[in-house]
Amino acid sequence: MDLFAKVIVDVPTMQTNQPYDYYIPTAYQDQIVPGMRVEVPFGKGSRKVQGFVVNIVDQPAFEGELKKITDVMDLYPVLNEELLQLGKEMADKTFSFQITCYQTMLPAALKSTYEKKIRLIDEIPEDHFFDLFKGKNEISWQEAEDRGVLPKMAELKKKEAVETVYIVKDKVNKKKIRKIEPRLSFEQLEEEKAGLRKTAKKQKQLLDVLQQLSLSKKRSSTEALKKDYAIQSASVREAEKKGWLRIVEEEVYRDPFEHIDFERTKPLPLTSAQQKAFEAIHHAVNEQRDDVFLLKGVTGSGKTEIYLQTIAAVLEKKQTALMLVPEIALTPQMVKSFKGRFGDEVAVLHSGLSVGEKYDEWRKIEREEAKVVVGARSSIFAPVKNIGVIIIDEEHESSYKQSENPRYHARDAAIWRGKYHSCPVILGSATPSLESRARAQKKVYQLLELPERVNKKALPLVKVVDMRQEMKEGNRSSFSIPLQDGIRDRIKKGEQIVLLLNRRGYSSFVMCRDCGFVLPCPNCDISLTLHMDTRTMKCHYCGHEEAIPHQCPVCHSPKIRYYGTGTQKVQEELEAVFPDARVIRMDVDTTRKKGAHEKLLTAFGNQEADILLGTQMIAKGLDFPNITLVGVLNADTALGLPDFRSSEKTFQLLTQVSGRAGRADLIGEVVVQTFNPEHYAVQFAQKHDYDHFYQMEMNVRHQGNYPPYYFTVSITASHEEERIAARKMQEIIHFLLPHLQKDTIVLGPTPKAIARVNKKYYYQILIKYKYEPMLKPMLHQLLNQSQKEISKGLQIAIDSEPMDFI
DNA sequence: AGCACGCCGACT
DNA sequence: GTCGGCGTGCTC
């Protein structure tokens, strides 16, 4: 029977975002399974592209003539039924292409690279042969183009002396070995045996092996033949010529045997609160319920131990576990705690691995050698089977949402997979996102709380320093007097200090240095952003624009200026104030090199420095007992951002760094420097009071019609010419507005903060809605209609539930 | 994306 | 008259 494959091709456009039918050559019929990658000819020139087989049918839907699959790229499917389905739904939900989703779900090594070559197929004059082909019989298209010989090649093509060939390659070289398989049936082999001379012992032996293989339907490696029967490759080649067997190359797994012995740890006794939370989750695991738990517990309350014991319970049931942590929290310590408990059953996927290493780790999971997967965002697509629990630690982290296409949220994918496998999902955080906390309120998620630290230790004392006051008293440095005193004190005692510089919102808004006033938009209750290109203050939501103020409208101080400082500058300042202090700086500049991050942290852990100065990246996974003082140099830069999540982000950051101080037997102290000491995010963080912050922030979101009260979608249009982007945005609004519900709010269009990025102008709208069943189909329609313009350099990005608006 | 088909300007 | 510009539309 003829079989046909439905293939998603690697051509990321809206028009080609659908399966194409291909004829499966008989030779591949037993081989091809949905989820495998294949090479197919596509388009007029039948250039070869990579494709994913999504289905196999015995009747093609396409009426025209079908092309054939030209090669099978995998031995086993790289995507299973589950992931094929998830990818398809994700494409629909995130307004992206199926091919992009499938590629995102796989290690980069499996994305194909393409090569175009010109090959000689007929005799050409000798001089041409040398100056065009350099005496070879094929050259790359790129080389021909670079040497300017394409026109000549076109001539030869017309004469059918050359052809263009396309080569599809994997990014990494898979290790392959040569294997033999019989080409004749058992009986035919028997006949061959009868025809042999009596002295041809080796050949008889080979035929015996082939007969065995014929019965077992297996292959044997040429290496094994040599080893077990002393059959040399020459005999094999001979046999191949006689047509007894064929030689095939088969991929073998690389051996990633790196047995680093981790010190094994044992489960710790649980506190009663931990026990209660653990039991609730354990029940769901046992009963295979797809419940979503929100595990809320302050730093040090023992969330990790609950994860570990839940995973242990899942492994006991012969199931697997998937755990996501933010990329920056994927530290050696973190890995150690998992490998320490579960040993080699743990696979870790992180950005520090090379493409090949990531692929090997992925293979290890795929062939079910690893039962526990720990990794960042994209690990949610790890090919684990029979999942028993999915854990997302630090669930509030915005890095779980991918900021490029497909703009998926790992949390959504986790819940999807939880449903598919009928297993619980645990969202853990000390400061849950408002969305998740609100869902717990509505009993969509089950709230589990760990109110106390395991060691019953009090949370560190948080001192809020009013920087306006410091300014008034003539202190113009980045360090307030209380912070300076604290630093001096710790250095004297030989204790360590962490200083955090909040880079968020660096230099993009103006604030009064005397009273902390930040210029708000008269229409939107959100601060205005400084646009240096136009020298104006702009509102990102409504487009309101005004001049940059020269004095504070409230206190009339002339010290109103843009706010923000770099780590390097702070380091210099620090060294001037404390010439004897040893400082380690950690920011993008000092951690760019691979492994630098860990090296710096290890050095700090070994007490080679007194002060660790850094940006956001030091807020996480930093667990040194000797740190007794944490200073936040500028707590409120995020507060000045025109983002409705800025209070939430500030609260989360402050709470997070507070957790870094004094975790051992030393009492910790936190000094928070701010120009907004009375801001509720700062106030509630000082008191470690999430619940009241949550209530307050919910009110604010309710007032401003923001999530979780509204759903949001942002649409961005960009083009090299500003008016084209702006006009398209207008067009989009005109297209959408008539069909939207009365209570739906459309903000914009407004130009983006950095209006021109990569020579492109950006315009954006934000749609806030409660119920818009037609919005998704309309946005899909919009993308379809805009195809022509998109091919002319216009870009349209649709982001459902965007994380930021800057 | 990339290739071919198709309809208007400066050339042998 | 033709060669070739790149606008338009399709790819199983």
Coordinates of C-alpha atoms (C1' of nucleotides) in Angstrom, one line a residue, chain A residues 20-21 42-43 62 67, chain C residues 7-12:
Chain A
Y20 CA 2.3 19.4 3.1
D21 CA 1.7 15.9 1.6
F42 CA 10.1 22.2 -1.7
G43 CA 9.1 24.8 -4.1
F62 CA -3.6 17.3 -1.9
K67 CA 6.9 14.9 -4.4
Chain C
dG7 C1' 6.8 43.2 -8.0
dT8 C1' 3.6 39.0 -7.1
dG9 C1' 2.4 34.5 -5.9
dC10 C1' 3.2 29.7 -4.9
dT11 C1' 5.5 26.0 -2.7
dC12 C1' 2.7 19.1 -1.4

